[in-house]
Amino acid sequence: MKIFAQISYGLSGLFVLLGLYKLYAYKNDDYDNLINAYVEGDAWNMLINKGFATSYFLLALVCVVTGTSIFVYEKLNAIHRTLKGEPEPIVEDSSDDVEYN
């Protein structure tokens, strides 16, 4: 499950970069070289890009919370197994099989 947390953190980094791109990359010179321009007015384009950036930042926050929740769940699960007296699972990176001591 640790891989899912790492993927979640990676996605959050991607969403932050996409949000920053929407905020700072803008060009509305002519109709051939438009960057993050949707309508003719600059103010409207900035409002649209601000909405997109906010959405990407919110997705990044959700991914960070999800990844952190997975790490906390794994740690609490390990503590619970220790208190119950169950052996710790040994997980090798090369295979998905779980062995017990």
Tab-separated table of N, CA and C in Angstrom:
chain	number	residue	atom	x	y	z
A	1	MET	N	0.812	-1.197	0.000
A	1	MET	CA	0.000	0.000	0.000
A	1	MET	C	0.854	1.260	0.000
A	2	LYS	N	2.119	1.097	0.363
A	2	LYS	CA	2.997	2.263	0.382
A	2	LYS	C	3.166	2.858	-1.018
A	3	ILE	N	3.088	2.001	-2.033
A	3	ILE	CA	3.234	2.482	-3.403
A	3	ILE	C	2.078	3.411	-3.775
A	4	PHE	N	0.871	3.124	-3.245
A	4	PHE	CA	-0.271	3.997	-3.529
A	4	PHE	C	-0.074	5.376	-2.910
A	5	ALA	N	0.520	5.417	-1.733
A	5	ALA	CA	0.800	6.706	-1.093
A	5	ALA	C	1.830	7.476	-1.914
A	6	GLN	N	2.843	6.792	-2.403
A	6	GLN	CA	3.865	7.461	-3.212
A	6	GLN	C	3.281	7.954	-4.528
A	7	ILE	N	2.412	7.175	-5.127
A	7	ILE	CA	1.739	7.613	-6.353
A	7	ILE	C	0.875	8.833	-6.063
A	8	SER	N	0.207	8.819	-4.922
A	8	SER	CA	-0.641	9.947	-4.543
A	8	SER	C	0.184	11.218	-4.362
A	9	TYR	N	1.349	11.099	-3.733
A	9	TYR	CA	2.227	12.266	-3.588
A	9	TYR	C	2.751	12.738	-4.942
A	10	GLY	N	3.066	11.814	-5.820
A	10	GLY	CA	3.510	12.185	-7.159
A	10	GLY	C	2.430	12.926	-7.932
A	11	LEU	N	1.192	12.436	-7.823
A	11	LEU	CA	0.081	13.125	-8.480
A	11	LEU	C	-0.131	14.521	-7.905
A	12	SER	N	0.066	14.664	-6.605
A	12	SER	CA	-0.112	15.996	-6.019
A	12	SER	C	0.930	16.966	-6.570
A	13	GLY	N	2.155	16.491	-6.764
A	13	GLY	CA	3.175	17.350	-7.371
A	13	GLY	C	2.805	17.753	-8.786
A	14	LEU	N	2.262	16.798	-9.537
A	14	LEU	CA	1.818	17.089	-10.901
A	14	LEU	C	0.700	18.133	-10.899
A	15	PHE	N	-0.263	17.980	-9.986
A	15	PHE	CA	-1.376	18.926	-9.930
A	15	PHE	C	-0.909	20.321	-9.517
A	16	VAL	N	0.087	20.393	-8.627
A	16	VAL	CA	0.624	21.704	-8.255
A	16	VAL	C	1.277	22.362	-9.462
A	17	LEU	N	2.046	21.589	-10.228
A	17	LEU	CA	2.688	22.146	-11.422
A	17	LEU	C	1.655	22.603	-12.455
A	18	LEU	N	0.597	21.820	-12.639
A	18	LEU	CA	-0.454	22.226	-13.578
A	18	LEU	C	-1.155	23.500	-13.097
A	19	GLY	N	-1.382	23.604	-11.802
A	19	GLY	CA	-2.001	24.817	-11.260
A	19	GLY	C	-1.128	26.042	-11.450
A	20	LEU	N	0.175	25.881	-11.213
A	20	LEU	CA	1.091	27.011	-11.425
A	20	LEU	C	1.165	27.386	-12.897
A	21	TYR	N	1.101	26.391	-13.774
A	21	TYR	CA	1.093	26.672	-15.205
A	21	TYR	C	-0.137	27.486	-15.582
A	22	LYS	N	-1.282	27.121	-15.044
A	22	LYS	CA	-2.509	27.866	-15.349
A	22	LYS	C	-2.437	29.291	-14.814
A	23	LEU	N	-1.751	29.487	-13.691
A	23	LEU	CA	-1.656	30.831	-13.109
A	23	LEU	C	-0.688	31.736	-13.876
A	24	TYR	N	0.470	31.186	-14.254
A	24	TYR	CA	1.543	32.052	-14.743
A	24	TYR	C	1.804	31.991	-16.245
A	25	ALA	N	1.319	30.980	-16.944
A	25	ALA	CA	1.529	30.896	-18.387
A	25	ALA	C	0.293	31.444	-19.092
A	26	TYR	N	0.456	32.610	-19.694
A	26	TYR	CA	-0.678	33.240	-20.366
A	26	TYR	C	-0.169	34.076	-21.519
A	27	LYS	N	-0.804	33.909	-22.670
A	27	LYS	CA	-0.465	34.730	-23.829
A	27	LYS	C	-1.719	34.867	-24.680
A	28	ASN	N	-2.070	36.088	-24.998
A	28	ASN	CA	-3.264	36.363	-25.796
A	28	ASN	C	-2.929	37.427	-26.842
A	29	ASP	N	-1.835	37.204	-27.605
A	29	ASP	CA	-1.413	38.196	-28.587
A	29	ASP	C	-2.259	38.142	-29.852
A	30	ASP	N	-2.282	37.019	-30.494
A	30	ASP	CA	-3.072	36.853	-31.709
A	30	ASP	C	-3.755	35.494	-31.660
A	31	TYR	N	-4.457	35.151	-32.696
A	31	TYR	CA	-5.248	33.923	-32.661
A	31	TYR	C	-4.442	32.665	-32.945
A	32	ASP	N	-3.175	32.814	-33.309
A	32	ASP	CA	-2.366	31.637	-33.612
A	32	ASP	C	-1.584	31.124	-32.399
A	33	ASN	N	-1.133	32.024	-31.538
A	33	ASN	CA	-0.260	31.647	-30.422
A	33	ASN	C	-0.943	31.864	-29.080
A	34	LEU	N	-2.081	31.248	-28.879
A	34	LEU	CA	-2.805	31.404	-27.624
A	34	LEU	C	-2.298	30.394	-26.592
A	35	ILE	N	-2.024	30.883	-25.398
A	35	ILE	CA	-1.646	30.022	-24.278
A	35	ILE	C	-2.594	30.334	-23.134
A	36	ASN	N	-3.399	29.374	-22.752
A	36	ASN	CA	-4.385	29.515	-21.679
A	36	ASN	C	-5.320	30.695	-21.916
A	37	ALA	N	-5.678	30.932	-23.166
A	37	ALA	CA	-6.629	31.981	-23.512
A	37	ALA	C	-7.856	31.316	-24.124
A	38	TYR	N	-9.027	31.693	-23.630
A	38	TYR	CA	-10.258	31.041	-24.048
A	38	TYR	C	-11.219	32.015	-24.716
A	39	VAL	N	-11.252	33.260	-24.248
A	39	VAL	CA	-12.114	34.294	-24.815
A	39	VAL	C	-11.237	35.499	-25.146
A	40	GLU	N	-11.830	36.560	-25.695
A	40	GLU	CA	-11.028	37.701	-26.123
A	40	GLU	C	-10.561	38.587	-24.971
A	41	GLY	N	-11.302	38.657	-23.902
A	41	GLY	CA	-10.936	39.563	-22.817
A	41	GLY	C	-9.898	38.976	-21.881
A	42	ASP	N	-8.879	39.782	-21.561
A	42	ASP	CA	-7.818	39.310	-20.673
A	42	ASP	C	-8.343	39.030	-19.264
A	43	ALA	N	-9.228	39.877	-18.772
A	43	ALA	CA	-9.741	39.688	-17.417
A	43	ALA	C	-10.544	38.386	-17.307
A	44	TRP	N	-11.337	38.094	-18.318
A	44	TRP	CA	-12.104	36.853	-18.295
A	44	TRP	C	-11.184	35.645	-18.354
A	45	ASN	N	-10.155	35.708	-19.155
A	45	ASN	CA	-9.199	34.598	-19.232
A	45	ASN	C	-8.494	34.392	-17.896
A	46	MET	N	-8.149	35.487	-17.233
A	46	MET	CA	-7.490	35.354	-15.932
A	46	MET	C	-8.434	34.734	-14.909
A	47	LEU	N	-9.709	35.092	-14.943
A	47	LEU	CA	-10.679	34.483	-14.031
A	47	LEU	C	-10.843	32.989	-14.313
A	48	ILE	N	-10.896	32.632	-15.580
A	48	ILE	CA	-11.017	31.220	-15.941
A	48	ILE	C	-9.788	30.453	-15.486
A	49	ASN	N	-8.602	31.011	-15.733
A	49	ASN	CA	-7.360	30.342	-15.331
A	49	ASN	C	-7.249	30.249	-13.815
A	50	LYS	N	-7.736	31.258	-13.111
A	50	LYS	CA	-7.715	31.219	-11.654
A	50	LYS	C	-8.603	30.086	-11.136
A	51	GLY	N	-9.743	29.881	-11.776
A	51	GLY	CA	-10.614	28.767	-11.398
A	51	GLY	C	-9.966	27.415	-11.655
A	52	PHE	N	-9.313	27.289	-12.818
A	52	PHE	CA	-8.602	26.049	-13.118
A	52	PHE	C	-7.487	25.800	-12.104
A	53	ALA	N	-6.708	26.840	-11.792
A	53	ALA	CA	-5.594	26.694	-10.856
A	53	ALA	C	-6.099	26.290	-9.473
A	54	THR	N	-7.190	26.903	-9.036
A	54	THR	CA	-7.767	26.537	-7.741
A	54	THR	C	-8.191	25.078	-7.734
A	55	SER	N	-8.764	24.612	-8.817
A	55	SER	CA	-9.178	23.208	-8.910
A	55	SER	C	-7.969	22.271	-8.849
A	56	TYR	N	-6.900	22.614	-9.552
A	56	TYR	CA	-5.701	21.783	-9.516
A	56	TYR	C	-5.078	21.768	-8.124
A	57	PHE	N	-5.049	22.921	-7.454
A	57	PHE	CA	-4.492	22.975	-6.109
A	57	PHE	C	-5.338	22.164	-5.130
A	58	LEU	N	-6.639	22.173	-5.316
A	58	LEU	CA	-7.515	21.371	-4.465
A	58	LEU	C	-7.295	19.882	-4.711
A	59	LEU	N	-7.112	19.489	-5.960
A	59	LEU	CA	-6.797	18.089	-6.261
A	59	LEU	C	-5.467	17.684	-5.626
A	60	ALA	N	-4.483	18.581	-5.644
A	60	ALA	CA	-3.192	18.300	-5.008
A	60	ALA	C	-3.371	18.092	-3.509
A	61	LEU	N	-4.202	18.920	-2.880
A	61	LEU	CA	-4.456	18.783	-1.450
A	61	LEU	C	-5.130	17.447	-1.141
A	62	VAL	N	-6.083	17.049	-1.955
A	62	VAL	CA	-6.762	15.762	-1.760
A	62	VAL	C	-5.759	14.613	-1.889
A	63	CYS	N	-4.855	14.703	-2.853
A	63	CYS	CA	-3.855	13.652	-3.024
A	63	CYS	C	-2.893	13.588	-1.839
A	64	VAL	N	-2.498	14.727	-1.292
A	64	VAL	CA	-1.616	14.730	-0.124
A	64	VAL	C	-2.333	14.132	1.081
A	65	VAL	N	-3.588	14.491	1.285
A	65	VAL	CA	-4.346	13.937	2.406
A	65	VAL	C	-4.526	12.428	2.233
A	66	THR	N	-4.774	11.977	1.013
A	66	THR	CA	-4.924	10.548	0.753
A	66	THR	C	-3.623	9.801	1.027
A	67	GLY	N	-2.506	10.315	0.530
A	67	GLY	CA	-1.212	9.669	0.768
A	67	GLY	C	-0.855	9.622	2.239
A	68	THR	N	-1.100	10.703	2.949
A	68	THR	CA	-0.819	10.737	4.380
A	68	THR	C	-1.727	9.774	5.132
A	69	SER	N	-2.976	9.682	4.727
A	69	SER	CA	-3.908	8.749	5.376
A	69	SER	C	-3.451	7.306	5.181
A	70	ILE	N	-2.928	6.996	4.016
A	70	ILE	CA	-2.442	5.642	3.773
A	70	ILE	C	-1.258	5.335	4.679
A	71	PHE	N	-0.313	6.279	4.819
A	71	PHE	CA	0.832	6.063	5.707
A	71	PHE	C	0.389	5.904	7.163
A	72	VAL	N	-0.546	6.722	7.606
A	72	VAL	CA	-1.039	6.636	8.986
A	72	VAL	C	-1.748	5.303	9.200
A	73	TYR	N	-2.550	4.872	8.232
A	73	TYR	CA	-3.245	3.593	8.338
A	73	TYR	C	-2.248	2.443	8.467
A	74	GLU	N	-1.192	2.469	7.649
A	74	GLU	CA	-0.190	1.410	7.729
A	74	GLU	C	0.484	1.389	9.093
A	75	LYS	N	0.819	2.555	9.616
A	75	LYS	CA	1.485	2.625	10.914
A	75	LYS	C	0.560	2.141	12.028
A	76	LEU	N	-0.696	2.572	12.017
A	76	LEU	CA	-1.647	2.120	13.033
A	76	LEU	C	-1.908	0.622	12.924
A	77	ASN	N	-1.956	0.107	11.728
A	77	ASN	CA	-2.146	-1.321	11.521
A	77	ASN	C	-0.961	-2.108	12.067
A	78	ALA	N	0.254	-1.597	11.885
A	78	ALA	CA	1.445	-2.267	12.415
A	78	ALA	C	1.430	-2.242	13.948
A	79	ILE	N	1.025	-1.128	14.534
A	79	ILE	CA	0.932	-1.044	15.993
A	79	ILE	C	-0.115	-2.022	16.510
A	80	HIS	N	-1.237	-2.109	15.828
A	80	HIS	CA	-2.308	-3.027	16.230
A	80	HIS	C	-1.832	-4.482	16.174
A	81	ARG	N	-1.115	-4.841	15.110
A	81	ARG	CA	-0.590	-6.205	15.000
A	81	ARG	C	0.410	-6.494	16.109
A	82	THR	N	1.230	-5.516	16.461
A	82	THR	CA	2.213	-5.693	17.519
A	82	THR	C	1.526	-5.911	18.864
A	83	LEU	N	0.490	-5.140	19.134
A	83	LEU	CA	-0.219	-5.277	20.400
A	83	LEU	C	-0.961	-6.613	20.496
A	84	LYS	N	-1.427	-7.136	19.371
A	84	LYS	CA	-2.112	-8.423	19.360
A	84	LYS	C	-1.128	-9.589	19.417
A	85	GLY	N	0.146	-9.322	19.205
A	85	GLY	CA	1.151	-10.374	19.238
A	85	GLY	C	1.350	-11.069	17.921
A	86	GLU	N	0.806	-10.544	16.860
A	86	GLU	CA	1.005	-11.148	15.541
A	86	GLU	C	2.375	-10.760	15.011
A	87	PRO	N	3.000	-11.636	14.247
A	87	PRO	CA	4.312	-11.286	13.681
A	87	PRO	C	4.175	-10.229	12.579
A	88	GLU	N	5.224	-9.472	12.420
A	88	GLU	CA	5.269	-8.464	11.363
A	88	GLU	C	5.385	-9.154	10.014
A	89	PRO	N	4.629	-8.730	9.013
A	89	PRO	CA	4.801	-9.326	7.677
A	89	PRO	C	6.095	-8.853	7.042
A	90	ILE	N	6.758	-9.765	6.349
A	90	ILE	CA	7.978	-9.424	5.622
A	90	ILE	C	7.602	-9.341	4.160
A	91	VAL	N	7.725	-8.162	3.579
A	91	VAL	CA	7.359	-7.951	2.188
A	91	VAL	C	8.630	-7.656	1.412
A	92	GLU	N	8.911	-8.500	0.435
A	92	GLU	CA	10.071	-8.265	-0.415
A	92	GLU	C	9.656	-7.392	-1.583
A	93	ASP	N	10.566	-6.557	-2.033
A	93	ASP	CA	10.264	-5.641	-3.124
A	93	ASP	C	10.097	-6.360	-4.468
A	94	SER	N	10.721	-7.504	-4.616
A	94	SER	CA	10.705	-8.184	-5.912
A	94	SER	C	9.410	-8.959	-6.167
A	95	SER	N	8.663	-9.283	-5.109
A	95	SER	CA	7.444	-10.046	-5.316
A	95	SER	C	6.338	-9.497	-4.426
A	96	ASP	N	5.130	-9.897	-4.706
A	96	ASP	CA	3.979	-9.455	-3.933
A	96	ASP	C	3.612	-10.445	-2.826
A	97	ASP	N	4.390	-11.510	-2.644
A	97	ASP	CA	4.093	-12.499	-1.620
A	97	ASP	C	4.468	-11.961	-0.251
A	98	VAL	N	3.673	-12.303	0.745
A	98	VAL	CA	3.917	-11.875	2.120
A	98	VAL	C	4.289	-13.100	2.926
A	99	GLU	N	5.422	-13.028	3.616
A	99	GLU	CA	5.861	-14.105	4.472
A	99	GLU	C	5.812	-13.642	5.919
A	100	TYR	N	5.596	-14.577	6.833
A	100	TYR	CA	5.568	-14.250	8.252
A	100	TYR	C	6.710	-14.962	8.955
A	101	ASN	N	7.243	-14.332	10.010
A	101	ASN	CA	8.335	-14.923	10.796
A	101	ASN	C	7.853	-16.144	11.542
